[in-house]
N, C-alpha and C. Protein backbone atom coordinates (compact mmCIF):
# COMPACT_ATOMS: atom_id res chain seq x y z
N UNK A 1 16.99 41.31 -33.62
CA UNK A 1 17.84 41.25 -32.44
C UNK A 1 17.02 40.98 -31.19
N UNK A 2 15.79 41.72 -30.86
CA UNK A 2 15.13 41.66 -29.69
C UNK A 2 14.40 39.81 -29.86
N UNK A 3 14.06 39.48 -31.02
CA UNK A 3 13.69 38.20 -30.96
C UNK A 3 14.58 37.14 -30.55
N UNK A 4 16.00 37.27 -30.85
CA UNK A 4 17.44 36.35 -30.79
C UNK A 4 17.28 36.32 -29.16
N UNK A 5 16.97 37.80 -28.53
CA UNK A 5 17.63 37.67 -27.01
C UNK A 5 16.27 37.15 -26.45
N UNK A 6 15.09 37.45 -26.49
CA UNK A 6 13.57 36.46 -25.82
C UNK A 6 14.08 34.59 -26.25
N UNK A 7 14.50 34.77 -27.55
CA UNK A 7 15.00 33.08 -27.73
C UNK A 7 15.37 32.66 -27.03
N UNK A 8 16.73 33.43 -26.55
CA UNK A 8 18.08 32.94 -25.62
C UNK A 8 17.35 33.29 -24.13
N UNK A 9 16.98 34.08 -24.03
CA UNK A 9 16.12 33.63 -22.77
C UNK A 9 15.04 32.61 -22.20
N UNK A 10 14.25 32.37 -23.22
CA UNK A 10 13.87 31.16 -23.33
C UNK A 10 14.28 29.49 -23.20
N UNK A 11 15.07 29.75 -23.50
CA UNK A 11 16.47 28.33 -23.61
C UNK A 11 16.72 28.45 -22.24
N UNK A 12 17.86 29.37 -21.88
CA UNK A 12 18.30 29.37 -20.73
C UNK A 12 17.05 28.83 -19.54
N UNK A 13 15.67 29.27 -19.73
CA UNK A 13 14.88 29.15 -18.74
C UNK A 13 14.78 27.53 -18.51
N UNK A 14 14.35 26.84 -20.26
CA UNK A 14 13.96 25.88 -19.68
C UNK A 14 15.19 24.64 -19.60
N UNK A 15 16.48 25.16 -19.80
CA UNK A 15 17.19 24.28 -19.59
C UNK A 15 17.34 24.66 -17.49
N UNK A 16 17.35 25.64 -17.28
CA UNK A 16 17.06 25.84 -16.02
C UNK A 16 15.97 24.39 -14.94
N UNK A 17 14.95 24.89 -15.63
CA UNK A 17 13.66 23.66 -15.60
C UNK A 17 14.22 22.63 -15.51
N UNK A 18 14.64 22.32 -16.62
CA UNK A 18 15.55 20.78 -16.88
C UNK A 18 16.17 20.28 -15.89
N UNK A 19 17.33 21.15 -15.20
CA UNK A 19 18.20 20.80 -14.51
C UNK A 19 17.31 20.45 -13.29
N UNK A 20 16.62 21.60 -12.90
CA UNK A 20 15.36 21.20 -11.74
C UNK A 20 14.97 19.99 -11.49
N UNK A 21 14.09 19.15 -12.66
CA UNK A 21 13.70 18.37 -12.37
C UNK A 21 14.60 17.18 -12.43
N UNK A 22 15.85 16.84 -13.34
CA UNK A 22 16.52 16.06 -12.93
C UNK A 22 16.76 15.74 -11.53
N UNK A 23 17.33 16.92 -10.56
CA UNK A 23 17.86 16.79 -9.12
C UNK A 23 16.32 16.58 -8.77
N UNK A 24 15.49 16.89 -9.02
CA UNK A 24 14.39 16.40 -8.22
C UNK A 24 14.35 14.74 -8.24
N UNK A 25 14.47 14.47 -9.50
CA UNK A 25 14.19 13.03 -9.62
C UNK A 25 15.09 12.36 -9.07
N UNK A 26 16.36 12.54 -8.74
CA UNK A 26 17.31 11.91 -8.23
C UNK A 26 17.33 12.31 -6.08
N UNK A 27 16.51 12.63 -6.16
CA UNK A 27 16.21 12.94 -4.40
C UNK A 27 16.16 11.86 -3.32
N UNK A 28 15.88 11.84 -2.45
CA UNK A 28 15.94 10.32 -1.80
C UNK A 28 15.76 11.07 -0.31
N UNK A 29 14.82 10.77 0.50
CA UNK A 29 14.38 11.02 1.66
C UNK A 29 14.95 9.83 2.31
N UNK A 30 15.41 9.95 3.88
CA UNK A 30 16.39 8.93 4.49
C UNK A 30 15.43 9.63 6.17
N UNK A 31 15.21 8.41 6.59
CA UNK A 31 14.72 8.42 7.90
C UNK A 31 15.76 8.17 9.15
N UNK A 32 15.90 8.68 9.97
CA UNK A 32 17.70 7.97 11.03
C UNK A 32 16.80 7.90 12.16
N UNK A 33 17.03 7.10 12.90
CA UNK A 33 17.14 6.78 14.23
C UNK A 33 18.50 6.57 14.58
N UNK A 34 18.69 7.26 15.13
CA UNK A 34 20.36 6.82 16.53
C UNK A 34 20.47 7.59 17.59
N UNK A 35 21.28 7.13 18.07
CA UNK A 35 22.05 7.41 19.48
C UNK A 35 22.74 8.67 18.94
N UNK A 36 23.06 9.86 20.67
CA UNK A 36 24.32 10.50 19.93
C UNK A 36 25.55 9.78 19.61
N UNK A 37 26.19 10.59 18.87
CA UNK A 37 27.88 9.73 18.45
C UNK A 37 27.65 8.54 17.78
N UNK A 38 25.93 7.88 17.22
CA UNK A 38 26.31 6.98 16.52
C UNK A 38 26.11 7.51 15.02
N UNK A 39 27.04 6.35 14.25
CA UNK A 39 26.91 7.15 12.31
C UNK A 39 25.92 6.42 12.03
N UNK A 40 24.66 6.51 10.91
CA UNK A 40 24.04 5.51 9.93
C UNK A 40 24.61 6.54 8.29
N UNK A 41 24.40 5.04 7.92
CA UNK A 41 24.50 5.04 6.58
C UNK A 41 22.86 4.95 5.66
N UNK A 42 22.90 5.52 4.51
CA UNK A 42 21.20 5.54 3.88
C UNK A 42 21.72 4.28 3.32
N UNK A 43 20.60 4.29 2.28
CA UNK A 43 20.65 3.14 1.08
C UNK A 43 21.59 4.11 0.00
N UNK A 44 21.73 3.27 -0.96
CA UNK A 44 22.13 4.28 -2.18
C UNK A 44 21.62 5.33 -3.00
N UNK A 45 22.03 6.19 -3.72
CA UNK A 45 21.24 7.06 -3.76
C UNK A 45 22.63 6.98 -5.46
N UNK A 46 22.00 6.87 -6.37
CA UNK A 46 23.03 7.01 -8.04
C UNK A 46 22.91 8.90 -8.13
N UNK A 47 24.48 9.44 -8.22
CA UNK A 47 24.80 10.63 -8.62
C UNK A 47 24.48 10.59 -10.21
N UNK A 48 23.41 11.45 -10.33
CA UNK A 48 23.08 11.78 -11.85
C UNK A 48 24.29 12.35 -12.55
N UNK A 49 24.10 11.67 -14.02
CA UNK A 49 25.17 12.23 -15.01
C UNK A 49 24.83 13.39 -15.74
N UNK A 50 24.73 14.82 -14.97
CA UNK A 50 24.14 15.42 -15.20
C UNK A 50 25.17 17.11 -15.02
N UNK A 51 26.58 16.75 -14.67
CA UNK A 51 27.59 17.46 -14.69
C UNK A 51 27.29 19.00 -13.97
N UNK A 52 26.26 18.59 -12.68
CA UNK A 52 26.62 19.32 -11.44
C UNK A 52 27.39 18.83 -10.18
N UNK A 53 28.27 19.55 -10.02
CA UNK A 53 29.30 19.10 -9.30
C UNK A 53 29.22 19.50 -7.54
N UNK A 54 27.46 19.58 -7.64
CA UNK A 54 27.29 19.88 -6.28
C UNK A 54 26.42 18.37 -5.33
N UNK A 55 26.75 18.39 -4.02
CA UNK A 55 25.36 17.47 -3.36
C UNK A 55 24.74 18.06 -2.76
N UNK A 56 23.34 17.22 -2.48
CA UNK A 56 22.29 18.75 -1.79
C UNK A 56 21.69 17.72 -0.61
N UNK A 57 21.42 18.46 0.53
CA UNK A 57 21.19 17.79 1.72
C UNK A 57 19.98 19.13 2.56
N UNK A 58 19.22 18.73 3.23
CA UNK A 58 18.11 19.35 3.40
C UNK A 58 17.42 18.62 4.84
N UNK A 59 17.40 19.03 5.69
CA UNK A 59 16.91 17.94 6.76
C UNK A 59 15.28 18.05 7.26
N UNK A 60 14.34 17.47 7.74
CA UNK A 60 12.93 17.65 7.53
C UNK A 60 12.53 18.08 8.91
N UNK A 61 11.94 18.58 9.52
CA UNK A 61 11.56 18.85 10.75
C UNK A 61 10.24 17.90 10.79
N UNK A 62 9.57 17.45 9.76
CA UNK A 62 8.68 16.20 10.70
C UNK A 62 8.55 15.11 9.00
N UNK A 63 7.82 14.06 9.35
CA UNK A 63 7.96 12.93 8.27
C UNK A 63 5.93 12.97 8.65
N UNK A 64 5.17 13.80 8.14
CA UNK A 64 3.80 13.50 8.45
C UNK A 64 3.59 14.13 10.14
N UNK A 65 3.04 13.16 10.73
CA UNK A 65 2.90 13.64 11.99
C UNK A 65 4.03 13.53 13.05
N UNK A 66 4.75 12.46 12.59
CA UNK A 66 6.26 12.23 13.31
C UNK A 66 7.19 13.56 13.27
N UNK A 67 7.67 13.88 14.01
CA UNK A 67 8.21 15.12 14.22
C UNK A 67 10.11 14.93 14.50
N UNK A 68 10.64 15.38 14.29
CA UNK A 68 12.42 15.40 14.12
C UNK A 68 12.28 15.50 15.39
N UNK A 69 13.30 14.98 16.18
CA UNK A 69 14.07 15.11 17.66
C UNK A 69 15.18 15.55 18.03
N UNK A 70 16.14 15.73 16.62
CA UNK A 70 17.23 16.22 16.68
C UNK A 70 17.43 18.09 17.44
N UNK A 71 17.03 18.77 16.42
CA UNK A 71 17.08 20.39 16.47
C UNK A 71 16.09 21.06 17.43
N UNK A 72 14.94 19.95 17.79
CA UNK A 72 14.17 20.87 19.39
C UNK A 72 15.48 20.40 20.26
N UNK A 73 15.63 19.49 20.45
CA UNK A 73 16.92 19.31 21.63
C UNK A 73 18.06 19.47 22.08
N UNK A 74 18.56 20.64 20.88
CA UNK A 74 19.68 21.25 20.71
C UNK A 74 20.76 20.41 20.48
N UNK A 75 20.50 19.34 19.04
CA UNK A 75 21.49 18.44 18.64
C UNK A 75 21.79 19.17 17.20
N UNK A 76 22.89 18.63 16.62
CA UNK A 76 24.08 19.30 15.90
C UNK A 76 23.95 17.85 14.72
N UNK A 77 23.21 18.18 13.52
CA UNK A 77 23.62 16.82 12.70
C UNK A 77 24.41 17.02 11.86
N UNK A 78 24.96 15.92 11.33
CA UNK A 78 26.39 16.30 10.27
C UNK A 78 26.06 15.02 9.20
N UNK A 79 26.50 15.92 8.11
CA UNK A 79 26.19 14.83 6.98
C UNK A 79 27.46 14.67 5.98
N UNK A 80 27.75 13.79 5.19
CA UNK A 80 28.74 13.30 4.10
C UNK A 80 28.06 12.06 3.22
N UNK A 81 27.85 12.84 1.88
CA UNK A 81 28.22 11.81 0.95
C UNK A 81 29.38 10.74 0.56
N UNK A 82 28.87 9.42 0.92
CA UNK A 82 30.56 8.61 0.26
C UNK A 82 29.65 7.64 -0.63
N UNK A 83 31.40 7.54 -1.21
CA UNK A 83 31.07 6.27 -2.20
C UNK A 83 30.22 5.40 -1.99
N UNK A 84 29.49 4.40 -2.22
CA UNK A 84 28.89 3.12 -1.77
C UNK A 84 30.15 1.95 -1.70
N UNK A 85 31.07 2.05 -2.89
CA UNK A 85 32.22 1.07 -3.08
C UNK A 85 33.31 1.81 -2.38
N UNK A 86 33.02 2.82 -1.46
CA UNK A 86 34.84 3.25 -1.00
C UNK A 86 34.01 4.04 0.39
N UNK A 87 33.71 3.60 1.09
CA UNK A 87 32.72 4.22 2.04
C UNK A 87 33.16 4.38 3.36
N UNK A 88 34.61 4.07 3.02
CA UNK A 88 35.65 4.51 4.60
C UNK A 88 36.24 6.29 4.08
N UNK A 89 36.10 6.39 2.71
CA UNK A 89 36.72 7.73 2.44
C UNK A 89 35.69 8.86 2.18
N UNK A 90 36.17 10.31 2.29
CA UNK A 90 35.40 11.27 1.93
C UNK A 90 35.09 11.24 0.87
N UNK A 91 33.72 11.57 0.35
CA UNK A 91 33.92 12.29 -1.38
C UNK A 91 33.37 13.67 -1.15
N UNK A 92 31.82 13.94 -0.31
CA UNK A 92 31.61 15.31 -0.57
C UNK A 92 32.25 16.06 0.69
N UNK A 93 32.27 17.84 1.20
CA UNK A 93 32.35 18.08 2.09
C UNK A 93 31.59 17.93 3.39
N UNK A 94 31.83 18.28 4.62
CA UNK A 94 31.14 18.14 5.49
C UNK A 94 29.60 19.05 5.21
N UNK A 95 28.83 18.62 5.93
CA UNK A 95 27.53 19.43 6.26
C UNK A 95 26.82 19.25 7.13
N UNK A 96 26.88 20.21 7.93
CA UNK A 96 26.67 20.62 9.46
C UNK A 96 25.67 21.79 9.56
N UNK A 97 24.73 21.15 10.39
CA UNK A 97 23.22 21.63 10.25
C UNK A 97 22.87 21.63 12.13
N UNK A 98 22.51 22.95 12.50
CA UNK A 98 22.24 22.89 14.13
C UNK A 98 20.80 23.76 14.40
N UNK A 99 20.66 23.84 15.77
CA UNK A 99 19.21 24.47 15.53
C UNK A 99 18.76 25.45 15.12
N UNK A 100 20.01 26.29 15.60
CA UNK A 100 20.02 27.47 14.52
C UNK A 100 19.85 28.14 13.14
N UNK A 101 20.63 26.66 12.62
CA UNK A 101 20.31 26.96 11.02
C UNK A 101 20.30 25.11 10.48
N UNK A 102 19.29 24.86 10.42
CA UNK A 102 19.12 23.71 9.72
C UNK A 102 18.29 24.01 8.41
N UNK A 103 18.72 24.48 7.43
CA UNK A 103 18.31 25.23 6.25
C UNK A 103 18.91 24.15 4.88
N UNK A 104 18.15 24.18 3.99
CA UNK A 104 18.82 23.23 2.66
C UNK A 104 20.14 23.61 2.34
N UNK A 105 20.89 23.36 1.93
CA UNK A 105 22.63 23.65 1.62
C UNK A 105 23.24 22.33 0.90
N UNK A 106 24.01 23.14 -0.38
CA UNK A 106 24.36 22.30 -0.87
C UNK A 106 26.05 23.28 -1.27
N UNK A 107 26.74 21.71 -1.69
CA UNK A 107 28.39 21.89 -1.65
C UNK A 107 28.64 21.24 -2.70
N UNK A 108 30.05 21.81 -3.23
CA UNK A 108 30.36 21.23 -4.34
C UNK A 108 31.50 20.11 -3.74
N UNK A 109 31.47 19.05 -4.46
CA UNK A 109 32.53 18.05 -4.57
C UNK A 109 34.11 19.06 -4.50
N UNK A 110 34.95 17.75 -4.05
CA UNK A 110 36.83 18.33 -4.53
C UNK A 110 36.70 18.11 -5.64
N UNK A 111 37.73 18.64 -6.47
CA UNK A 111 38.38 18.09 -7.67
C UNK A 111 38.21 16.38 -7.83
N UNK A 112 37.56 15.62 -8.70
CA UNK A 112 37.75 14.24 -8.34
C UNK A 112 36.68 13.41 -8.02
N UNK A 113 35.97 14.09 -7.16
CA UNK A 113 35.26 13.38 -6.31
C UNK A 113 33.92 13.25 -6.56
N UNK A 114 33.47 14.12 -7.30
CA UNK A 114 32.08 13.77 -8.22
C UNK A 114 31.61 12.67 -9.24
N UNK A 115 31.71 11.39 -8.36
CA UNK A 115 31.71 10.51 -9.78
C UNK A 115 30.38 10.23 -10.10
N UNK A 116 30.26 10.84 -11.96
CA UNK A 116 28.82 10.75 -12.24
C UNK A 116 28.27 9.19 -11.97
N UNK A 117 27.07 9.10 -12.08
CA UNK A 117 26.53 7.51 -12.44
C UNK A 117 26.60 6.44 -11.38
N UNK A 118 27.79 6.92 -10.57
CA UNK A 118 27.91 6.16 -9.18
C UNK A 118 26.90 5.88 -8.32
N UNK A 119 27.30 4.94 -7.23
CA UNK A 119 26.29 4.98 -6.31
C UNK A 119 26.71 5.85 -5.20
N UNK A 120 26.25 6.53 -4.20
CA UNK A 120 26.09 7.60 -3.16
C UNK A 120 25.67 6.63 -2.00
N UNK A 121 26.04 7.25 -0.31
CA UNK A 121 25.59 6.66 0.26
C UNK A 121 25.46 8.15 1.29
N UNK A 122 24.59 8.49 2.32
CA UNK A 122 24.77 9.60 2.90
C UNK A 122 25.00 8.88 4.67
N UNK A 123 26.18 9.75 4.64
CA UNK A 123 26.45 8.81 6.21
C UNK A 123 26.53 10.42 7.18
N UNK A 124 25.48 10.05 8.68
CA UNK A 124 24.78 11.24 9.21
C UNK A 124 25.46 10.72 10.82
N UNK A 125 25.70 12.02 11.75
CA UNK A 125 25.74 11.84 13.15
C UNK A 125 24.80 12.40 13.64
N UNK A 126 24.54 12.16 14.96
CA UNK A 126 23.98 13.63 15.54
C UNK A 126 24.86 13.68 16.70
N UNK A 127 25.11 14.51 17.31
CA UNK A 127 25.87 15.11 18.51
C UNK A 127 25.14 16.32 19.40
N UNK A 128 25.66 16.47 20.75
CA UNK A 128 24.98 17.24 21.98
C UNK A 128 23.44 17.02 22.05
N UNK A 129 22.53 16.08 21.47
CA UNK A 129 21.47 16.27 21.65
C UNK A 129 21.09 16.11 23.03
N UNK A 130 20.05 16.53 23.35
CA UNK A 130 19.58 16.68 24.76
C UNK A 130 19.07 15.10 25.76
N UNK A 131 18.56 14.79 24.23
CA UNK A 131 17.69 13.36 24.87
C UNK A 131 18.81 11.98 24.88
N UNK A 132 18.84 10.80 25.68
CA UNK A 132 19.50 9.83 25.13
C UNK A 132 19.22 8.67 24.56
N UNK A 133 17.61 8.73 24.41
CA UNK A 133 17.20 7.44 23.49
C UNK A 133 17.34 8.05 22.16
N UNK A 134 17.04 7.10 21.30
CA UNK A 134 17.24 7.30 19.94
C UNK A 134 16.77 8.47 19.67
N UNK A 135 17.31 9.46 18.39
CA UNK A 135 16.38 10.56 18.12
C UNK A 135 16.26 10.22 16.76
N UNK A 136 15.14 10.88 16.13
CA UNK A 136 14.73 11.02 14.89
C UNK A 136 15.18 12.25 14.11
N UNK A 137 15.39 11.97 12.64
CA UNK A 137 15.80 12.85 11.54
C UNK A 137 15.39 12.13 10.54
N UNK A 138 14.81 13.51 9.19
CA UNK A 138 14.59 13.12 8.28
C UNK A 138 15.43 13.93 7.81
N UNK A 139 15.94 13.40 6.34
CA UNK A 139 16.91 14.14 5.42
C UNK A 139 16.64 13.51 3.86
N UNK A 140 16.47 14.69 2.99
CA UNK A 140 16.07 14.89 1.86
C UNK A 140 18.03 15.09 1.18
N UNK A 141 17.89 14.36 0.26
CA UNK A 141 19.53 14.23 -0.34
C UNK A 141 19.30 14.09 -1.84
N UNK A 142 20.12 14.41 -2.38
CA UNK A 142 20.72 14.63 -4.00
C UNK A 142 22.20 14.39 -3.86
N UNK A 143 23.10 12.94 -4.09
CA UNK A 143 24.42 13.24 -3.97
C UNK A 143 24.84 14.35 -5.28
C-alpha cells in the first residue's frame, strides 16, 4: 500500500513537471511601445493542445537594461487574448495590471473560447500614464 501511494505521488509530480514545461514552451515575450489609449496587437502566439483552459500574462519591469515605463508612471495596462482569425471579438477575460499590483495572473477562458491549436494574438492598452511619448512594456504570455 505505502509503495502504490509514493507511485501515485510520483506520477502526479511529474505529470505536474510536464504540464510546466509545456506552458513554458509555448511562452512568447511581446515588447509594446504606444501612446496612452493606443491598442497593439503581438504576433501570434498557437494555444497548446494541452487542455488547460487558462491564459497566462505576466508583464516585465525591464527587457535587459531597458526598463518598463508603464507602472513607474502610474499607468494601468490591460491585456486580452483574441483569436488571430476573429480578432474584433473577445476570447480570454480582461487583465488589468497597475502599479500596485502588476504580478503574473492567469484566467480561465468562457465556456467556448479556448480553442486548442489555434493561433492567439495578445492585444494590450495602457491608460493614465504619466508620460506622453511612447511608453514601454514587456509582457511574457501563454494564450
Amino acid at each position: 500500500m505505502r509503495k502504490m501511494a509514493k507511485t501515485m505521488v510520483l506520477i502526479v509530480a511529474m505529470l505536474s513537471l510536464f504540464s510546466m514545461v509545456v506552458m513554458a514552451a509555448n511562452q512568447t515575450d511581446v515588447a509594446t511601445y504606444m501612446a496612452n489609449g493606443e491598442k497593439f496587437d503581438s504576433a501570434d502566439n498557437k494555444k497548446p493542445n494541452d487542455n488547460d483552459y487558462k491564459a497566462y500574462v505576466t508583464p516585465l519591469d525591464a527587457n535587459g537594461n531597458d526598463k518598463s515605463t508603464v507602472f513607474p508612471n502610474g499607468g494601468t495596462l490591460y491585456a486580452r487574448a483574441r483569436l488571430t482569425s476573429d480578432p474584433d471579438n473577445v476570447y480570454s477575460p480582461l487583465f488589468t495590471f497597475t502599479p500596485a499590483d502588476h504580478n503574473r495572473k492567469s484566467k480561465t477562458y468562457g465556456t467556448g473560447m479556448a480553442k486548442f491549436g489555434k493561433d492567439y494574438r495578445l492585444r494590450s492598452e495602457v491608460e493614465n500614464c504619466k508620460i506622453t511619448k511612447p511608453v514601454r512594456q514587456w509582457i511574457r504570455w501563454c494564450p
